[in-house]
CSV table of C-alpha atoms in Angstrom, one decimal:
chain,number,residue,atom,x,y,z
A,1,UNK,CA,5.5,178.2,156.8
A,2,UNK,CA,1.8,177.7,156.5
A,3,UNK,CA,1.1,174.0,155.7
A,4,UNK,CA,-1.9,172.0,154.7
A,5,UNK,CA,-3.5,169.6,157.2
A,6,UNK,CA,-3.0,165.9,156.3
A,7,UNK,CA,-6.7,165.2,157.3
A,8,UNK,CA,-8.0,167.6,154.7
A,9,UNK,CA,-5.5,167.6,151.9
A,10,UNK,CA,-5.9,164.9,149.2
A,11,UNK,CA,-2.4,165.9,147.8
A,12,UNK,CA,-0.7,165.2,151.1
A,13,UNK,CA,-2.8,162.1,151.6
A,14,UNK,CA,-1.6,160.7,148.3
A,15,UNK,CA,2.1,161.2,149.2
A,16,UNK,CA,1.6,159.8,152.7
A,17,UNK,CA,-0.1,156.7,151.3
A,18,UNK,CA,2.7,156.1,148.9
A,19,UNK,CA,5.3,156.4,151.6
A,20,UNK,CA,3.4,154.1,154.0
A,21,UNK,CA,4.8,151.1,152.0
A,22,UNK,CA,8.1,151.6,153.8
A,23,UNK,CA,10.3,151.6,150.7
A,24,UNK,CA,12.3,154.6,149.4
A,25,UNK,CA,10.9,156.6,146.6
A,26,UNK,CA,12.7,159.1,144.3
A,27,UNK,CA,11.4,162.5,143.6
A,28,UNK,CA,10.4,161.4,140.1
A,29,UNK,CA,8.6,158.3,141.5
A,30,UNK,CA,6.6,160.5,143.9
A,31,UNK,CA,5.7,162.9,141.1
A,32,UNK,CA,4.5,160.0,139.0
A,33,UNK,CA,2.7,157.9,141.6
A,34,UNK,CA,1.2,160.6,143.8
A,35,UNK,CA,0.5,163.2,141.1
A,36,UNK,CA,2.3,166.1,142.9
A,37,UNK,CA,4.7,168.6,141.4
A,38,UNK,CA,6.5,170.1,144.4
A,39,UNK,CA,7.7,167.0,146.2
A,40,UNK,CA,10.0,168.9,148.6
A,41,UNK,CA,7.1,171.1,149.7
A,42,UNK,CA,4.8,168.2,150.2
A,43,UNK,CA,7.5,166.4,152.3
A,44,UNK,CA,8.0,169.5,154.4
A,45,UNK,CA,4.2,169.8,154.9
A,46,UNK,CA,4.0,166.1,155.9
A,47,UNK,CA,6.8,166.7,158.4
A,48,UNK,CA,4.8,169.6,159.9
A,49,UNK,CA,1.9,167.2,160.2
A,50,UNK,CA,4.1,164.9,162.4
A,51,UNK,CA,5.3,162.4,159.9
A,52,UNK,CA,9.0,161.4,160.3
A,53,UNK,CA,10.3,161.3,156.7
A,54,UNK,CA,13.9,160.5,156.0
A,55,UNK,CA,15.6,162.0,153.0
A,56,UNK,CA,18.9,160.9,151.5
A,57,UNK,CA,20.9,161.6,148.4
A,58,UNK,CA,22.2,158.9,146.2
A,59,UNK,CA,24.2,160.4,143.3
A,60,UNK,CA,21.8,162.7,141.5
A,61,UNK,CA,18.7,161.2,143.1
A,62,UNK,CA,16.9,162.3,146.2
A,63,UNK,CA,15.2,159.4,148.0
A,64,UNK,CA,12.4,159.7,150.6
A,65,UNK,CA,11.1,157.1,153.1
A,66,UNK,CA,8.7,157.2,155.9
A,67,UNK,CA,10.6,156.3,159.1
A,68,UNK,CA,8.5,153.9,161.1
A,69,UNK,CA,9.5,152.6,164.5
């Protein structure tokens, strides 16, 4: 998969900044707060850029969180 570079992608930078807070965000929250449509693609691209993002399902929601040591 070809992915955008975090350093040059405002779209990925918005998602990364949102996740830096350390809390979990649902797909809908990421869409609303980071103005992205394809959240799963953005998360995959951020992972390709080296970010450790945890995803878990809670009922019908998918939740994403930046895993920081």
